[in-house]
Amino acid sequence: MLIQILNGLVYGGLLYILSVGLVLIFGLRRVVNFAHGALFMVGAYVGYAANMVFGFWGAVACSILVLSVLGVALDRFVFRPLQKEEPMVTVLVTFGLLLVLEDVVRTIWGRDLLSFPTPAAFSGTVALGDSSFPVYRLLVVAVAVLVAAGLSLWLKTSRAGLYVRASSVDPLTTGMQGVDTERLSALVVAMGSALAGLSGVIAAPLLALSPSMGSSILIESFIVVVTGGLGSFTGAFVAALVIGQLHNLGVVYVPHIASMIPLILMVAVLIWRPNGIVRT
């Protein structure tokens, strides 16, 4: 059971790193970004290419950097021009971007599944009683905790973080106080995209890389955001951990309905607490 719980923490950690980027972007831009799954996938492939040249940590840095630049471009050329349009227009455009990015990756890396080797420094296992657990999976949990702590510290203590919190509540008044909300939005979208890239490259050694890998995890990341409460960072953290456990235990004990369990949880939470597990 301990191994299953740890595996649930690993999956929940990955979901959190991906979902909190969605929360950041939605909080400031009010955009339901369907391209976020494609950013996760691109992060994994960029990491795959960079890993062959720079090693694992170089791959992590390259994915974060490339996805940050892609996020700035996404905000400048997609979100900003569409901010006065109906939300459905942005949803359709970002869904189109997801399909375009999948085709771009198919063109560059092909349709075959690719494997990302586990970093040599984290390839061992640790003994847990009569069982053993891969060190790399513990690294994934540690990265998720560091992201949560770092993001919380940034939002509560830095000037930019305080501006982000203020602008997410009242962008008009924040702008009247002299804050450049457009530049702030570009920063937030870059950070959200970088987190998608980080989750992609961290997940790469655990998954088979394919152009469709972003679409499958995107649904569960949206479930995390909705279940936790739109715009709630704490809610996303709690929901990701709960869904990670339910997903993993479901696959082990009730595999025929495992994919439905997160959806059932989301429906139950929306009925019980329409604003999510943690109210915003």
Coordinates of C-alpha atoms in Angstrom, one line a residue:
M1 CA 0.0 0.0 0.0
L2 CA 2.9 2.4 0.8
I3 CA 4.3 2.0 -2.7
Q4 CA 0.8 2.7 -4.2
I5 CA 0.5 5.9 -2.1
L6 CA 4.0 7.0 -3.2
N7 CA 3.1 6.4 -6.8
G8 CA -0.1 8.5 -6.3
L9 CA 2.1 11.3 -4.9
V10 CA 4.3 11.1 -8.0
Y11 CA 1.3 11.4 -10.4
G12 CA -0.3 14.1 -8.2
G13 CA 3.0 16.0 -8.2
L14 CA 3.2 16.0 -12.0
L15 CA -0.5 17.0 -12.2
Y16 CA 0.2 19.9 -9.8
I17 CA 3.2 21.3 -11.7
L18 CA 1.2 21.2 -15.0
S19 CA -2.1 22.5 -13.4
V20 CA -0.6 25.4 -11.5
G21 CA 0.5 26.9 -14.8
L22 CA -3.1 26.8 -15.9
V23 CA -4.2 28.5 -12.7
L24 CA -1.6 31.2 -13.1
I25 CA -2.7 32.0 -16.7
F26 CA -6.4 31.8 -15.9
G27 CA -6.0 34.0 -12.8
L28 CA -4.6 36.9 -14.8
R29 CA -5.7 36.4 -18.4
R30 CA -9.0 34.7 -17.7
V31 CA -8.1 32.3 -20.5
V32 CA -9.0 28.6 -20.7
N33 CA -5.8 27.5 -22.4
F34 CA -6.4 24.3 -24.3
A35 CA -2.8 24.6 -25.7
H36 CA -1.4 23.9 -22.3
G37 CA -1.3 20.2 -22.9
A38 CA 0.7 20.8 -26.1
L39 CA 3.2 23.0 -24.1
F40 CA 3.6 20.0 -21.8
M41 CA 4.3 17.8 -24.8
V42 CA 6.7 20.3 -26.4
G43 CA 8.6 20.6 -23.1
A44 CA 9.1 16.8 -23.1
Y45 CA 10.4 16.8 -26.7
V46 CA 12.7 19.8 -26.2
G47 CA 14.0 18.1 -23.1
Y48 CA 14.5 14.9 -25.1
A49 CA 16.6 16.7 -27.7
A50 CA 18.6 18.8 -25.2
N51 CA 19.3 15.8 -23.0
M52 CA 21.4 14.3 -25.7
V53 CA 23.7 17.4 -25.7
F54 CA 23.5 18.9 -22.3
G55 CA 22.4 16.1 -20.0
F56 CA 19.3 16.0 -17.7
W57 CA 19.7 19.3 -15.9
G58 CA 20.6 21.0 -19.1
A59 CA 17.4 19.5 -20.6
V60 CA 15.3 20.9 -17.7
A61 CA 16.9 24.4 -18.2
C62 CA 16.3 24.3 -22.0
S63 CA 12.7 23.2 -21.7
I64 CA 12.0 26.0 -19.1
L65 CA 13.7 28.6 -21.3
V66 CA 12.1 27.6 -24.6
L67 CA 8.6 27.3 -23.1
S68 CA 9.0 30.7 -21.4
V69 CA 9.8 32.3 -24.8
L70 CA 6.9 30.4 -26.3
G71 CA 4.6 31.7 -23.5
V72 CA 5.6 35.3 -24.2
A73 CA 4.8 34.8 -27.9
L74 CA 1.5 33.1 -27.0
D75 CA 0.5 36.1 -24.8
R76 CA 1.7 38.7 -27.3
F77 CA 0.2 37.2 -30.5
V78 CA -2.8 35.2 -29.2
F79 CA -4.1 36.2 -25.8
R80 CA -3.6 39.9 -26.0
P81 CA -5.3 40.4 -29.4
L82 CA -8.2 38.1 -28.3
Q83 CA -8.8 39.6 -24.9
K84 CA -11.9 41.5 -26.0
E85 CA -13.4 38.6 -27.8
E86 CA -15.8 36.0 -26.5
P87 CA -14.1 33.4 -24.3
M88 CA -15.2 30.6 -26.7
V89 CA -13.1 32.3 -29.4
T90 CA -10.0 31.9 -27.3
V91 CA -10.9 28.3 -26.4
L92 CA -11.2 27.4 -30.1
V93 CA -8.0 29.2 -31.0
T94 CA -6.0 27.5 -28.2
F95 CA -7.5 24.1 -29.2
G96 CA -6.3 24.8 -32.8
L97 CA -2.9 25.6 -31.4
L98 CA -2.8 22.3 -29.6
L99 CA -3.4 20.5 -33.0
V100 CA -0.8 22.7 -34.8
L101 CA 1.9 22.0 -32.2
E102 CA 1.2 18.3 -32.3
D103 CA 1.7 18.4 -36.1
V104 CA 4.9 20.4 -35.7
V105 CA 6.3 17.8 -33.3
R106 CA 5.2 14.9 -35.7
T107 CA 7.1 16.7 -38.5
I108 CA 10.3 17.2 -36.4
W109 CA 10.5 14.0 -34.4
G110 CA 8.1 11.6 -36.2
R111 CA 5.2 9.5 -35.0
D112 CA 7.2 6.8 -33.3
L113 CA 7.2 6.6 -29.5
L114 CA 10.5 7.9 -28.0
S115 CA 12.0 7.1 -24.7
F116 CA 13.8 9.5 -22.4
P117 CA 16.4 7.7 -20.3
T118 CA 16.3 8.0 -16.5
P119 CA 19.2 10.3 -15.4
A120 CA 22.1 8.1 -14.1
A121 CA 22.3 10.1 -10.8
F122 CA 18.7 9.1 -10.0
S123 CA 18.5 5.6 -11.6
G124 CA 18.7 3.7 -8.3
T125 CA 16.1 2.6 -5.8
V126 CA 15.6 3.1 -2.0
A127 CA 14.6 0.3 0.3
L128 CA 11.2 0.7 1.9
G129 CA 10.7 -2.3 4.2
D130 CA 10.4 -5.3 1.9
S131 CA 10.0 -3.2 -1.2
S132 CA 12.0 -0.7 -3.1
F133 CA 11.1 2.6 -4.8
P134 CA 12.8 4.4 -7.7
V135 CA 14.9 7.4 -6.6
Y136 CA 13.7 9.3 -9.7
R137 CA 10.1 9.2 -8.6
L138 CA 11.0 10.7 -5.3
L139 CA 12.8 13.5 -7.2
V140 CA 9.5 14.2 -9.0
V141 CA 7.7 14.6 -5.6
A142 CA 10.5 16.8 -4.4
V143 CA 10.3 19.1 -7.5
A144 CA 6.5 19.4 -7.0
V145 CA 7.0 20.5 -3.4
L146 CA 9.7 23.0 -4.4
V147 CA 7.5 24.5 -7.1
A148 CA 4.6 24.8 -4.6
A149 CA 6.8 26.4 -1.9
G150 CA 8.6 28.7 -4.4
L151 CA 5.4 29.9 -6.0
S152 CA 3.8 30.6 -2.7
L153 CA 6.8 32.5 -1.5
W154 CA 7.0 34.5 -4.8
L155 CA 3.3 35.5 -4.7
K156 CA 3.4 36.5 -1.0
T157 CA 6.7 38.3 -0.7
S158 CA 7.9 39.7 -4.1
R159 CA 6.6 42.9 -5.6
A160 CA 5.7 41.2 -8.9
G161 CA 3.9 38.4 -7.0
L162 CA 1.8 41.0 -5.1
Y163 CA 1.0 42.8 -8.4
V164 CA -0.1 39.4 -9.8
R165 CA -2.4 38.8 -6.9
A166 CA -3.8 42.3 -7.0
S167 CA -4.3 42.2 -10.8
S168 CA -6.0 38.8 -10.7
V169 CA -8.7 40.4 -8.4
D170 CA -9.0 43.9 -9.9
P171 CA -6.9 44.5 -13.0
L172 CA -8.5 47.9 -13.7
T173 CA -7.6 49.4 -10.3
T174 CA -4.2 47.7 -10.4
G175 CA -3.5 49.3 -13.8
M176 CA -4.6 52.7 -12.4
Q177 CA -1.9 52.4 -9.7
G178 CA 0.7 52.4 -12.4
V179 CA 1.3 48.7 -12.8
D180 CA 1.9 47.6 -16.4
T181 CA -0.7 44.8 -16.5
E182 CA 0.2 43.8 -20.1
R183 CA 3.8 43.2 -19.1
L184 CA 2.6 41.5 -16.0
S185 CA 0.4 39.2 -18.0
A186 CA 3.3 38.3 -20.4
L187 CA 5.4 37.4 -17.3
V188 CA 2.6 35.2 -15.9
V189 CA 1.9 33.4 -19.2
A190 CA 5.7 32.8 -19.6
M191 CA 5.8 31.3 -16.1
G192 CA 2.7 29.2 -16.7
S193 CA 4.2 27.9 -20.0
A194 CA 7.6 27.3 -18.3
L195 CA 5.8 25.2 -15.6
A196 CA 4.1 23.2 -18.4
G197 CA 7.6 22.6 -19.9
L198 CA 9.1 21.7 -16.6
S199 CA 6.3 19.1 -16.0
G200 CA 6.9 17.7 -19.5
V201 CA 10.6 17.2 -19.1
I202 CA 10.3 15.9 -15.5
A203 CA 7.6 13.4 -16.7
A204 CA 9.5 12.3 -19.8
P205 CA 11.6 9.5 -18.1
L206 CA 8.3 8.1 -16.8
L207 CA 6.3 8.1 -20.0
A208 CA 6.7 7.2 -23.7
L209 CA 7.0 10.4 -25.7
S210 CA 4.3 10.8 -28.4
P211 CA 2.7 13.9 -30.0
S212 CA -0.6 13.0 -28.3
M213 CA 0.8 12.8 -24.8
G214 CA -0.4 16.3 -24.0
S215 CA -4.0 15.7 -24.9
S216 CA -4.4 12.8 -22.5
I217 CA -3.1 14.6 -19.4
L218 CA -4.7 17.9 -20.3
I219 CA -8.2 16.6 -19.3
E220 CA -7.0 15.6 -15.8
S221 CA -5.2 18.9 -15.3
F222 CA -8.4 20.7 -16.1
I223 CA -10.2 18.5 -13.6
V224 CA -7.6 19.5 -11.0
V225 CA -8.1 23.2 -11.7
V226 CA -11.9 23.0 -11.6
T227 CA -12.0 20.7 -8.5
G228 CA -9.5 22.8 -6.6
G229 CA -11.4 26.0 -7.4
L230 CA -10.7 28.3 -10.4
G231 CA -7.7 30.5 -9.6
S232 CA -6.9 28.8 -6.3
F233 CA -3.2 27.7 -6.0
T234 CA -3.9 25.9 -2.7
G235 CA -6.9 24.2 -4.2
A236 CA -4.9 23.0 -7.2
F237 CA -2.3 21.5 -4.8
V238 CA -4.9 19.7 -2.7
A239 CA -6.9 18.5 -5.8
A240 CA -3.8 17.3 -7.6
L241 CA -2.8 15.2 -4.6
V242 CA -6.3 13.7 -4.2
I243 CA -6.7 13.0 -7.9
G244 CA -3.2 11.5 -8.1
Q245 CA -4.1 9.0 -5.3
L246 CA -7.5 8.2 -6.8
H247 CA -6.0 7.7 -10.2
N248 CA -3.3 5.4 -9.0
L249 CA -5.4 3.4 -6.6
G250 CA -8.2 3.2 -9.3
V251 CA -5.7 1.8 -11.9
V252 CA -4.6 -0.9 -9.3
Y253 CA -7.9 -1.9 -7.8
V254 CA -10.7 -0.9 -10.2
P255 CA -9.0 -0.5 -13.6
H256 CA -12.2 -0.8 -15.6
I257 CA -13.6 2.5 -14.1
A258 CA -10.3 4.2 -13.2
S259 CA -10.5 6.8 -15.9
M260 CA -14.0 7.8 -14.6
I261 CA -13.0 8.4 -11.0
P262 CA -11.5 11.9 -11.4
L263 CA -14.6 13.0 -13.4
I264 CA -16.9 11.6 -10.7
L265 CA -14.9 13.5 -8.0
M266 CA -15.2 16.7 -10.0
V267 CA -18.9 16.4 -10.5
A268 CA -19.4 15.6 -6.8
V269 CA -17.3 18.6 -5.7
L270 CA -19.1 20.9 -8.1
I271 CA -22.4 19.8 -6.6
W272 CA -21.2 20.0 -3.0
R273 CA -19.0 23.1 -3.3
P274 CA -19.4 24.8 -6.7
N275 CA -16.4 27.1 -6.0
G276 CA -14.1 24.1 -5.6
I277 CA -12.5 22.4 -2.6
V278 CA -10.8 25.6 -1.6
R279 CA -13.0 28.6 -2.0
T280 CA -11.3 31.6 -3.8

